[in-house]
Short mmCIF file of C-alpha atoms and ligand atoms in Angstrom, two decimals:
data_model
loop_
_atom_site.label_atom_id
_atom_site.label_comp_id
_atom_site.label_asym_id
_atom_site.label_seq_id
_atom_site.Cartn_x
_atom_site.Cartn_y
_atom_site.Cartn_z
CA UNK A 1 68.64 99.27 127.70
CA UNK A 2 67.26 102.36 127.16
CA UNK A 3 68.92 106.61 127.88
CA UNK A 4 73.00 106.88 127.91
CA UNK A 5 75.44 104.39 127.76
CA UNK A 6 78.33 104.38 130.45
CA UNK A 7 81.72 104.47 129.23
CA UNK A 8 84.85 104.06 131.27
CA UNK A 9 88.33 104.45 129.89
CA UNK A 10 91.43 102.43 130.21
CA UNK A 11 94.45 103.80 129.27
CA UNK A 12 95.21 107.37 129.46
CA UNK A 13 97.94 107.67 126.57
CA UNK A 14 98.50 109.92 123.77
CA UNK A 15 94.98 108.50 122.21
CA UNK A 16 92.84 109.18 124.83
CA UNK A 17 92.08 113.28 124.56
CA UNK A 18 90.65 111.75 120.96
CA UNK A 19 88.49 109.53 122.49
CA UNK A 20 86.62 111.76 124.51
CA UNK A 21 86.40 114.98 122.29
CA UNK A 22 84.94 112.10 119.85
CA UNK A 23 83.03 110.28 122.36
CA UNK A 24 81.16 113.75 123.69
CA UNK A 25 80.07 114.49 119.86
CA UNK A 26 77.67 111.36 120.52
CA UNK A 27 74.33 112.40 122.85
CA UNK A 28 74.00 108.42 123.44
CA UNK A 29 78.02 108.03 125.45
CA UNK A 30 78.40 109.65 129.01
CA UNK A 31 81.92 109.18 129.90
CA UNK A 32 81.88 107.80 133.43
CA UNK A 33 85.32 107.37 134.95
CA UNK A 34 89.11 106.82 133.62
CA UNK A 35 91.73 104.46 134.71
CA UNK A 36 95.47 103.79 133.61
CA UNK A 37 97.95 101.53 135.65
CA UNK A 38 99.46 104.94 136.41
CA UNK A 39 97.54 106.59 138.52
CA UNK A 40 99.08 110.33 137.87
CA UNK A 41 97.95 109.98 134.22
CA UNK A 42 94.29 108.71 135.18
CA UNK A 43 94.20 111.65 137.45
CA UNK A 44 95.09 114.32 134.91
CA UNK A 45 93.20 112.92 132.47
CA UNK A 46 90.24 113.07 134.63
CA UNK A 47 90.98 116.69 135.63
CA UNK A 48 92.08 117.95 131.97
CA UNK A 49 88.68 116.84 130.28
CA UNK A 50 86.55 116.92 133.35
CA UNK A 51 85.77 113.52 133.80
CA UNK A 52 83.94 112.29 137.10
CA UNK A 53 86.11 109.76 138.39
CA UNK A 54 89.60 108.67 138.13
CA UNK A 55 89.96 104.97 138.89
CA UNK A 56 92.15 101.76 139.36
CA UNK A 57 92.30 99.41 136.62
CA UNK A 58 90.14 96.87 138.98
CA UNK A 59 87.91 99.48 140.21
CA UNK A 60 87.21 100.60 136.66
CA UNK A 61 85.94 97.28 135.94
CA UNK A 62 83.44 96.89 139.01
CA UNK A 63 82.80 100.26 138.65
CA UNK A 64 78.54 100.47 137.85
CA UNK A 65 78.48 103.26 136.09
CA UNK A 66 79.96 101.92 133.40
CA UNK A 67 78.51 99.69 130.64
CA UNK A 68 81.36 99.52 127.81
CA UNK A 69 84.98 99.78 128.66
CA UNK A 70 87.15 101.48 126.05
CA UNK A 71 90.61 99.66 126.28
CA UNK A 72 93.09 102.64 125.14
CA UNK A 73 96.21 100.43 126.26
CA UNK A 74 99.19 99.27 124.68
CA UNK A 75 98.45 96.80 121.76
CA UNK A 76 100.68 93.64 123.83
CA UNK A 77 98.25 94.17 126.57
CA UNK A 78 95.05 94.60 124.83
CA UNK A 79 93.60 91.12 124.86
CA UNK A 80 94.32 90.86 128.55
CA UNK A 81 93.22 94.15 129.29
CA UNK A 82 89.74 93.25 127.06
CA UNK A 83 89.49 89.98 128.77
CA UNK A 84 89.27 90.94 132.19
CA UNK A 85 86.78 93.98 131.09
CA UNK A 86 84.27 90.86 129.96
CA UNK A 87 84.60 88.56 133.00
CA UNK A 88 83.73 91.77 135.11
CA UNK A 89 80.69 91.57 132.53
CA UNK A 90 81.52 95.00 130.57
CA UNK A 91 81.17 95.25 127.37
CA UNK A 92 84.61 96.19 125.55
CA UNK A 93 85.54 98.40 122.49
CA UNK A 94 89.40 97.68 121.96
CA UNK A 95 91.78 99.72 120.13
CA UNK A 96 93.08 97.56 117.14
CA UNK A 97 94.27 95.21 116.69
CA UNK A 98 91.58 93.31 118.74
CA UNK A 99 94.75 90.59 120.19
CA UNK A 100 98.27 90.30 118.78
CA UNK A 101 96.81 86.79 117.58
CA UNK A 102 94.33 84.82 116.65
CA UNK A 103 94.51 82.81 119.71
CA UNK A 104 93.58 85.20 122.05
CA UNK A 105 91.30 86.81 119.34
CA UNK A 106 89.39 83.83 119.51
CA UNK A 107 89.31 83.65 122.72
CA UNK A 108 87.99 86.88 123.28
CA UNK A 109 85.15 86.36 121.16
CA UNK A 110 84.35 83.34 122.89
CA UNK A 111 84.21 84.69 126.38
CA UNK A 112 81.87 87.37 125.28
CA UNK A 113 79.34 85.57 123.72
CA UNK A 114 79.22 83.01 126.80
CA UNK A 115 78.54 86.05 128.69
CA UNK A 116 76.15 87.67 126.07
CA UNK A 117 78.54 90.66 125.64
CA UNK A 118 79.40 92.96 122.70
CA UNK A 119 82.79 93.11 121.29
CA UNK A 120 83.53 96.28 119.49
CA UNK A 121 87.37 97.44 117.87
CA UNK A 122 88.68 100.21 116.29
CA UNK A 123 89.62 101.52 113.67
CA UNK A 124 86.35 103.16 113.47
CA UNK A 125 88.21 105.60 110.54
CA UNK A 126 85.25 103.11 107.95
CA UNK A 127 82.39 105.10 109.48
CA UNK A 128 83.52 108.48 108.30
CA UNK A 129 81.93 110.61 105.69
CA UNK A 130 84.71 109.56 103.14
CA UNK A 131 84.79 106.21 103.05
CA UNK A 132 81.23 105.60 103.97
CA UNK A 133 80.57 107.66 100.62
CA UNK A 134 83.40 105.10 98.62
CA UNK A 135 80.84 102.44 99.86
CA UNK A 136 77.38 103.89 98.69
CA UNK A 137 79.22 104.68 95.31
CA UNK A 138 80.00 100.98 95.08
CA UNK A 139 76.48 99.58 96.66
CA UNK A 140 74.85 101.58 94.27
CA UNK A 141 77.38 100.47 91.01
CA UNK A 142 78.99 103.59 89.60
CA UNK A 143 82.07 101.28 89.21
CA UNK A 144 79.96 98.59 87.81
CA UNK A 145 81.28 94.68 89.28
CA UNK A 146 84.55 95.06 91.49
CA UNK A 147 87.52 93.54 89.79
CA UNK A 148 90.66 94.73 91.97
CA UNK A 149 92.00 96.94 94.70
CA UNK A 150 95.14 98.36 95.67
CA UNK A 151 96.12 99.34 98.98
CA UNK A 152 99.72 101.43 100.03
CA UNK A 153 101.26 102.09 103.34
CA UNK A 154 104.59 103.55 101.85
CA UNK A 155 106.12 105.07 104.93
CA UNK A 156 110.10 105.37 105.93
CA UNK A 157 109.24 104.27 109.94
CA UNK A 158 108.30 106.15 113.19
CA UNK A 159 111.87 106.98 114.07
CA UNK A 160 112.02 110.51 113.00
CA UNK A 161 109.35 111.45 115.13
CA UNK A 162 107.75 109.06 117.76
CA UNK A 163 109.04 109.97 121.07
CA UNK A 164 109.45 106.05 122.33
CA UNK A 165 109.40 104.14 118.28
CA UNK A 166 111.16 101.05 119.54
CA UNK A 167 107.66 98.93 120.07
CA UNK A 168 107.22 99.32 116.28
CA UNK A 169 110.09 97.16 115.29
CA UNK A 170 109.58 94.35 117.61
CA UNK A 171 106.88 91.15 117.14
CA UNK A 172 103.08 92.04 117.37
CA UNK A 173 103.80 95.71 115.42
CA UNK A 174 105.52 96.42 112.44
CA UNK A 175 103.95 97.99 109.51
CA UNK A 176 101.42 95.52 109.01
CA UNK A 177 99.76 94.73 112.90
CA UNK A 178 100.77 98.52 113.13
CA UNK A 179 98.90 100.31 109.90
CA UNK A 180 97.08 97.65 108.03
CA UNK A 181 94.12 97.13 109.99
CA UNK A 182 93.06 100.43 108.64
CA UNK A 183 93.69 99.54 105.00
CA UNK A 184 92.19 96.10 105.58
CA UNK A 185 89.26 97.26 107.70
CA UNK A 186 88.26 99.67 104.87
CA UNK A 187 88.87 96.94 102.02
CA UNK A 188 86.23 94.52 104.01
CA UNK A 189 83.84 96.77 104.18
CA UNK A 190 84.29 97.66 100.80
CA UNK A 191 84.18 94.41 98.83
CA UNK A 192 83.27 91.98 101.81
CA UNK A 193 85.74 89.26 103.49
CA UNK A 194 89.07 88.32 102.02
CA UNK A 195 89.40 84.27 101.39
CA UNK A 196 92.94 83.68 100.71
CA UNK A 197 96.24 85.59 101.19
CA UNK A 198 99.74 85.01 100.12
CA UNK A 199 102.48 87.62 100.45
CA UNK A 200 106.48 88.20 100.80
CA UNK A 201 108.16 89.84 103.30
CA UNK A 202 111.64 91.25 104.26
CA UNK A 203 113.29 92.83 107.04
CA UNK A 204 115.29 95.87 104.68
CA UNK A 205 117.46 96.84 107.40
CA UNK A 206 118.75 95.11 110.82
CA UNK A 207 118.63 98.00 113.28
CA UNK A 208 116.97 101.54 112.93
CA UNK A 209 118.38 104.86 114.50
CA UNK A 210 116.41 107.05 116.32
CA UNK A 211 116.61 110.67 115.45
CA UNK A 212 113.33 112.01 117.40
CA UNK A 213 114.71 114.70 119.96
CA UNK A 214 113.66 112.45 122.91
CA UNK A 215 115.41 109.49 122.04
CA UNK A 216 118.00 110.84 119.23
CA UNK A 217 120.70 107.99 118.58
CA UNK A 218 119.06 105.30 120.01
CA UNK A 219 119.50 101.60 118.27
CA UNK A 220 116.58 99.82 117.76
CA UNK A 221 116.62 96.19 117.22
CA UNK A 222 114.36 95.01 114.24
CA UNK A 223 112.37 91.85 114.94
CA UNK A 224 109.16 91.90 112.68
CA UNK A 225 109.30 92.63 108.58
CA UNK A 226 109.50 95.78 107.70
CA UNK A 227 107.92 95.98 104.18
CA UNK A 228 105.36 93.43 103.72
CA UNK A 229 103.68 92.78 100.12
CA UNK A 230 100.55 90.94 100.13
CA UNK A 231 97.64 89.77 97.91
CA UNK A 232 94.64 89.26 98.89
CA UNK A 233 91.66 86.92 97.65
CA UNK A 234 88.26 88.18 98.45
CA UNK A 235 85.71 85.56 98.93
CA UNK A 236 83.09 87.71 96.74
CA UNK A 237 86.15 88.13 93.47
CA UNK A 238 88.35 91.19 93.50
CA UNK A 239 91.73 90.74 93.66
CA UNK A 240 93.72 92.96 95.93
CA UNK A 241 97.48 94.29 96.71
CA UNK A 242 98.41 95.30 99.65
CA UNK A 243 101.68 96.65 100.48
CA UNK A 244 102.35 98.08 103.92
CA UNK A 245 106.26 99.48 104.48
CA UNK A 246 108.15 101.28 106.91
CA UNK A 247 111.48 100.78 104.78
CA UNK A 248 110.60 103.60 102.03
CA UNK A 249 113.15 106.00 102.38
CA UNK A 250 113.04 107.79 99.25
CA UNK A 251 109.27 108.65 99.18
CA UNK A 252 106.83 107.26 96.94
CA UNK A 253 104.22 108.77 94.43
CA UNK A 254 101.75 105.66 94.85
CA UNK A 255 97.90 106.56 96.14
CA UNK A 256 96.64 105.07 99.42
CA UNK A 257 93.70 102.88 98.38
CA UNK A 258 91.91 102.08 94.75
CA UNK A 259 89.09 99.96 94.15
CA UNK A 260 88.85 99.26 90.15
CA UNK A 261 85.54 98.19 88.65
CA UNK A 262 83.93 96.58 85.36
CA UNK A 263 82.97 100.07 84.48
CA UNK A 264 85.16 103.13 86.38
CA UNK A 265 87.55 103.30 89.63
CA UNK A 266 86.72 104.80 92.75
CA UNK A 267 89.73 106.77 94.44
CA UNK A 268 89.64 105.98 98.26
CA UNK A 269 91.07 108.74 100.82
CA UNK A 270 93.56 107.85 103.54
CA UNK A 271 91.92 104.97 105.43
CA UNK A 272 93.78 106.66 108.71
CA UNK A 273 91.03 109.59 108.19
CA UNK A 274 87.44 110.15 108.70
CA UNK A 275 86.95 112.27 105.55
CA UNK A 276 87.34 112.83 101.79
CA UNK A 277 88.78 113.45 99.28
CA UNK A 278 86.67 110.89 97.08
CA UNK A 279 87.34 110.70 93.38
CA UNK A 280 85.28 108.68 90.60
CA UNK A 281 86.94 108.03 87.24
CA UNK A 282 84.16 106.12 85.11
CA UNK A 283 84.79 104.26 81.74
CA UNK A 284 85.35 106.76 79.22
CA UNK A 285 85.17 109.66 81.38
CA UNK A 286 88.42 111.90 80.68
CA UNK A 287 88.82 113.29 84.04
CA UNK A 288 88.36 112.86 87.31
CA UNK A 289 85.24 113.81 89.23
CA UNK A 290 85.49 115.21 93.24
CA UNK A 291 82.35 113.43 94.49
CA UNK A 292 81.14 115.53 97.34
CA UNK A 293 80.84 113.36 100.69
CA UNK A 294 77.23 112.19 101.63
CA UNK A 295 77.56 111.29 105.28
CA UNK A 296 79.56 113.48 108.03
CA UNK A 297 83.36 113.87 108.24
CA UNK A 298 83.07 115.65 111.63
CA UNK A 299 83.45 112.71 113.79
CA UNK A 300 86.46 111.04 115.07
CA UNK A 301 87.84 107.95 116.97
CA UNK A 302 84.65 107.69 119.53
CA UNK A 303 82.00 107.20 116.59
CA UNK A 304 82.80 103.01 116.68
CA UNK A 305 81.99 103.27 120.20
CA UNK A 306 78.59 105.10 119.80
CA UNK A 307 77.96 102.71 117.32
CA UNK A 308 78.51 100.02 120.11
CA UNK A 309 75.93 101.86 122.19
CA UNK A 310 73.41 101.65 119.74
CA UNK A 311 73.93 98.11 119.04
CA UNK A 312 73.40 97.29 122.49
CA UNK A 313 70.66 99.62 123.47
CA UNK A 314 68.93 98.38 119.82
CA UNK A 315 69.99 94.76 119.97
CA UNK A 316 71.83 95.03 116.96
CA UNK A 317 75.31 94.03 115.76
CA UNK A 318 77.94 96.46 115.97
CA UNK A 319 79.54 97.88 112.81
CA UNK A 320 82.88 98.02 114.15
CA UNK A 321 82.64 95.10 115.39
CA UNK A 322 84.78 92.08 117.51
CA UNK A 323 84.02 89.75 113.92
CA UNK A 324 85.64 92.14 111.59
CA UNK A 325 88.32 92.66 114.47
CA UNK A 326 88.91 88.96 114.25
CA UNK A 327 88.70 88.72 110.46
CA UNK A 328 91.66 91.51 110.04
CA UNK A 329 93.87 89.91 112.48
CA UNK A 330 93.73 87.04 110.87
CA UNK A 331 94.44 88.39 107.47
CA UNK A 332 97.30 89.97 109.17
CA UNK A 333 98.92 86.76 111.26
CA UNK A 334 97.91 84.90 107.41
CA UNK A 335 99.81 87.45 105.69
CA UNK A 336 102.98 86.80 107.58
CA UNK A 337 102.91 83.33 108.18
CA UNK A 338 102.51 83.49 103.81
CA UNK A 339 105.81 85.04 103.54
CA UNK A 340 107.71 83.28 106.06
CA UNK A 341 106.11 79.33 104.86
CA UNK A 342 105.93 80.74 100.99
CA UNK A 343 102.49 79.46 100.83
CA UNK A 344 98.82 80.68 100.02
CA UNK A 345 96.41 80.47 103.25
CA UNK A 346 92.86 80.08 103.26
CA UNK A 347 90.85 82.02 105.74
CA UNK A 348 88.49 80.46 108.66
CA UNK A 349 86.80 83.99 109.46
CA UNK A 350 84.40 85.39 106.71
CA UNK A 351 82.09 88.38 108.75
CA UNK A 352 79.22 89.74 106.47
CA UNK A 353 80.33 93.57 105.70
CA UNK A 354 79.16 95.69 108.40
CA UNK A 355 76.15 97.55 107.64
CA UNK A 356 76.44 101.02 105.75
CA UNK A 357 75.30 104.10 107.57
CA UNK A 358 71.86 105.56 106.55
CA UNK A 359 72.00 108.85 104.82
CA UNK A 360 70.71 111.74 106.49
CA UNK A 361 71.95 111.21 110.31
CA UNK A 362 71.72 114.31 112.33
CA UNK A 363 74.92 114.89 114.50
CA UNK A 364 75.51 113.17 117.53
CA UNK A 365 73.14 110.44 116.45
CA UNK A 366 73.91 107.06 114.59
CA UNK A 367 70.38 106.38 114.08
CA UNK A 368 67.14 108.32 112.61
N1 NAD B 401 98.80 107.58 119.48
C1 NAD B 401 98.15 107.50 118.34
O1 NAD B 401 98.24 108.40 117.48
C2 NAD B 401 97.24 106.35 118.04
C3 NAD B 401 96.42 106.43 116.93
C4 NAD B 401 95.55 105.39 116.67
C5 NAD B 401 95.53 104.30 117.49
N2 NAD B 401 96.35 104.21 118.57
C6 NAD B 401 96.29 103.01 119.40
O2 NAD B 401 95.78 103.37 120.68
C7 NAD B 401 96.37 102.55 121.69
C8 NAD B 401 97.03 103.44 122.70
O3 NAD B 401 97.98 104.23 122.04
P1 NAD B 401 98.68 105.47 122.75
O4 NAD B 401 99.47 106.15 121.69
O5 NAD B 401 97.67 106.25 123.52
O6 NAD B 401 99.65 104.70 123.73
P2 NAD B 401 100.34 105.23 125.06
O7 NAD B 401 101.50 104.33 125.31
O8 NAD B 401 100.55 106.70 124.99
O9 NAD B 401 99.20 104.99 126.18
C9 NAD B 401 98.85 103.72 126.65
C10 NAD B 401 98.41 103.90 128.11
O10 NAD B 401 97.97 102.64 128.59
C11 NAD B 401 98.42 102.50 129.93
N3 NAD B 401 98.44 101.06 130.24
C12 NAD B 401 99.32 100.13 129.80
N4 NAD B 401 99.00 98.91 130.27
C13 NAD B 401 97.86 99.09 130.99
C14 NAD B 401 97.05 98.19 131.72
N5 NAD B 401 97.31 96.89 131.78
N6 NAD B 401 95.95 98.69 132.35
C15 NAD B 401 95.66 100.02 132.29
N7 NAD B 401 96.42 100.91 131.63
C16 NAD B 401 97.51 100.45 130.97
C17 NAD B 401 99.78 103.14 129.94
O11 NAD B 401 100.19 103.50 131.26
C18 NAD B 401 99.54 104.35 129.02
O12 NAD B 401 99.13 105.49 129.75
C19 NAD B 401 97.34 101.61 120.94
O13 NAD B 401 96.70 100.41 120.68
C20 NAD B 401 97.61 102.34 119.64
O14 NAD B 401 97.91 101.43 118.59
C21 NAD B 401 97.18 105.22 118.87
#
């Protein structure tokens, strides 16, 4: 496949106006048509960010202009959604989490590679300039050997200010399927694929009160834990904790993500961003140093799909790929099934860590 890649989007939600200012930054995507099951929202979407057509779900899919569909829908509909994208032979890059379980994670997988199809999920947050430049510093061994990581989501819930929060409290979202894949996506590619999890888990509080203006007073049921603590086992060593909460309600002073090393500890930016700041603390060092990023922090959600583009134009695998997609949803649905058994579970899915970007890309370009 050589010249642009097609893209068509599904979904037109609160994500999508991302998508396609971060899609356009990348001279390889041409954004080809939109869809969402309502068609008022496909139609201003289309109009708003001049995009040529504004489609059906099912005529998005036989559409032939496009060559990857970008499934912006809700995360209980995403492996459906995904699934019928690669039996219309498209290739799909998902918003995370890839499935809401393994199941039809591993399903997914297996209907693309019958059909010779590439897989691609968010978050794509990993191929920013800040934690792309956590990774060189630990390729190249300014922390010496990893020992341990930590990893906090400290948060007091959505309700104050999500204009429809009651999704997050119910089975398939809470903290963890919610937030984590970003903390666990960036751990992977840090220190490689996690090979055994245990964690506890509690629901703090039985219903949650709304107090957005939209839906102010509203009682939401809680179904799903609300402040999970994990560890994590990775295959290559470290030790990790992860901690993802929506039940904090007093604040907290803890940092998002470390990674500590035989010989210094990197400090890891929000995993939710695409830039910096990056800190380096070596042994015996009595400060902190800001390490100035080496690869671009002007990109956004979109950059995981160009990526996508190049893999399948350059018969390649993708970074953000369906394999890491797989390997954090597991970790999740292992996480939680941990707590609830009071066991330790061993991993089946162990993807090699994606491939760091090379230094010196030009913008708009994922490749010399
Ligand atoms: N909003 C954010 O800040 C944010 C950030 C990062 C990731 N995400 C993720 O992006 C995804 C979308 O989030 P959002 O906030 O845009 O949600 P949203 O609810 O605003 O939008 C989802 C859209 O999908 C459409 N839709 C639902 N089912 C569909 C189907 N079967 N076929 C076609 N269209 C369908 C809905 O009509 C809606 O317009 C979620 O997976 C979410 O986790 C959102």
């Amino acid at each position: 496949m050589q010249g642009k890649v097609g893209v068509g989007i599904m979904g037109c939600g609160n994500i999508v106006g991302q998508y396609i200012a971060g899609c356009r930054q990348f001279e390889i995507l041409e954004i080809a048509a939109c869809a969402d099951i309502d068609a008022g929202k496909a139609a201003n979407t289309a109009v708003e960010h001049g995009i040529p057509r504004a489609l059906t779900p099912a005529e998005l899919l036989v559409d032939p202009g496009v060559d990857i569909v970008i499934n912006l829908t809700i995360p209980a509909v995403h492996a459906e959604v995904s699934l019928a994208a690669l039996r219309a032979g498209k290739h799909v890059y998902s918003e995370k989490p890839l499935a809401t379980n393994t199941a039809d994670g591993r399903a997914l997988l297996a209907a693309a590679a019958e059909r010779g199809l590439l897989v691609g999920c968010a978050p794509d947050t990993f191929l920013g300039g800040g934690l792309q430049t956590c990774r060189k510093l630990i390729d190249d061994g300014w922390i010496g050997e990893p020992v341990a990581a930590t990893a906090f989501m400290m948060s007091g819930g959505p309700e104050p200010w999500h204009p429809n929060p009651a999704f997050f409290y119910l089975a398939g979202a809470g903290p963890l399927f919610d937030m984590a894949p970003y903390y666990l996506t960036a751990l992977v590619n840090l220190l490689g694929p996690v090979g055994r999890v245990t964690a506890a888990a509690r629901i703090s509080f039985s219903e949650r009160i709304a107090t957005s203006a939209a839906r102010f007073g509203e009682r939401l049921p809680v179904e799903t834990p609300t402040h999970v603590a994990g560890l994590l086992e990775f295959a290559a060593g470290p030790v990790g904790t992860l901690i993802t909460s929506f039940d904090i309600k007093g604040g907290s002073n803890l940092p998002r993500i470390e990674i500590y090393g035989s010989a210094g500890t990197v400090s890891v930016p929000d995993p939710n961003t695409f830039g910096g700041p990056v800190r380096l603390r070596r042994t015996g060092a009595a400060e902190w140093s800001d390490v100035p990023l080496l690869f671009s922090d002007q990109v956004g959600r979109g950059i995981g799909v160009a990526d996508l583009a190049y893999a399948l134009r350059d018969g390649r695998a993708p970074r953000a790929g369906g394999d890491l997609a797989f390997h954090v949803l597991e970790a999740m649905e292992s996480l939680l099934l941990a707590a609830e058994q009071g066991t330790h579970i061993t991993l089946q899915s162990s993807p090699a860590r994606p491939a760091p970007l090379p230094l010196g890309l030009l913008p708009g370009r994922l490749e010399p």
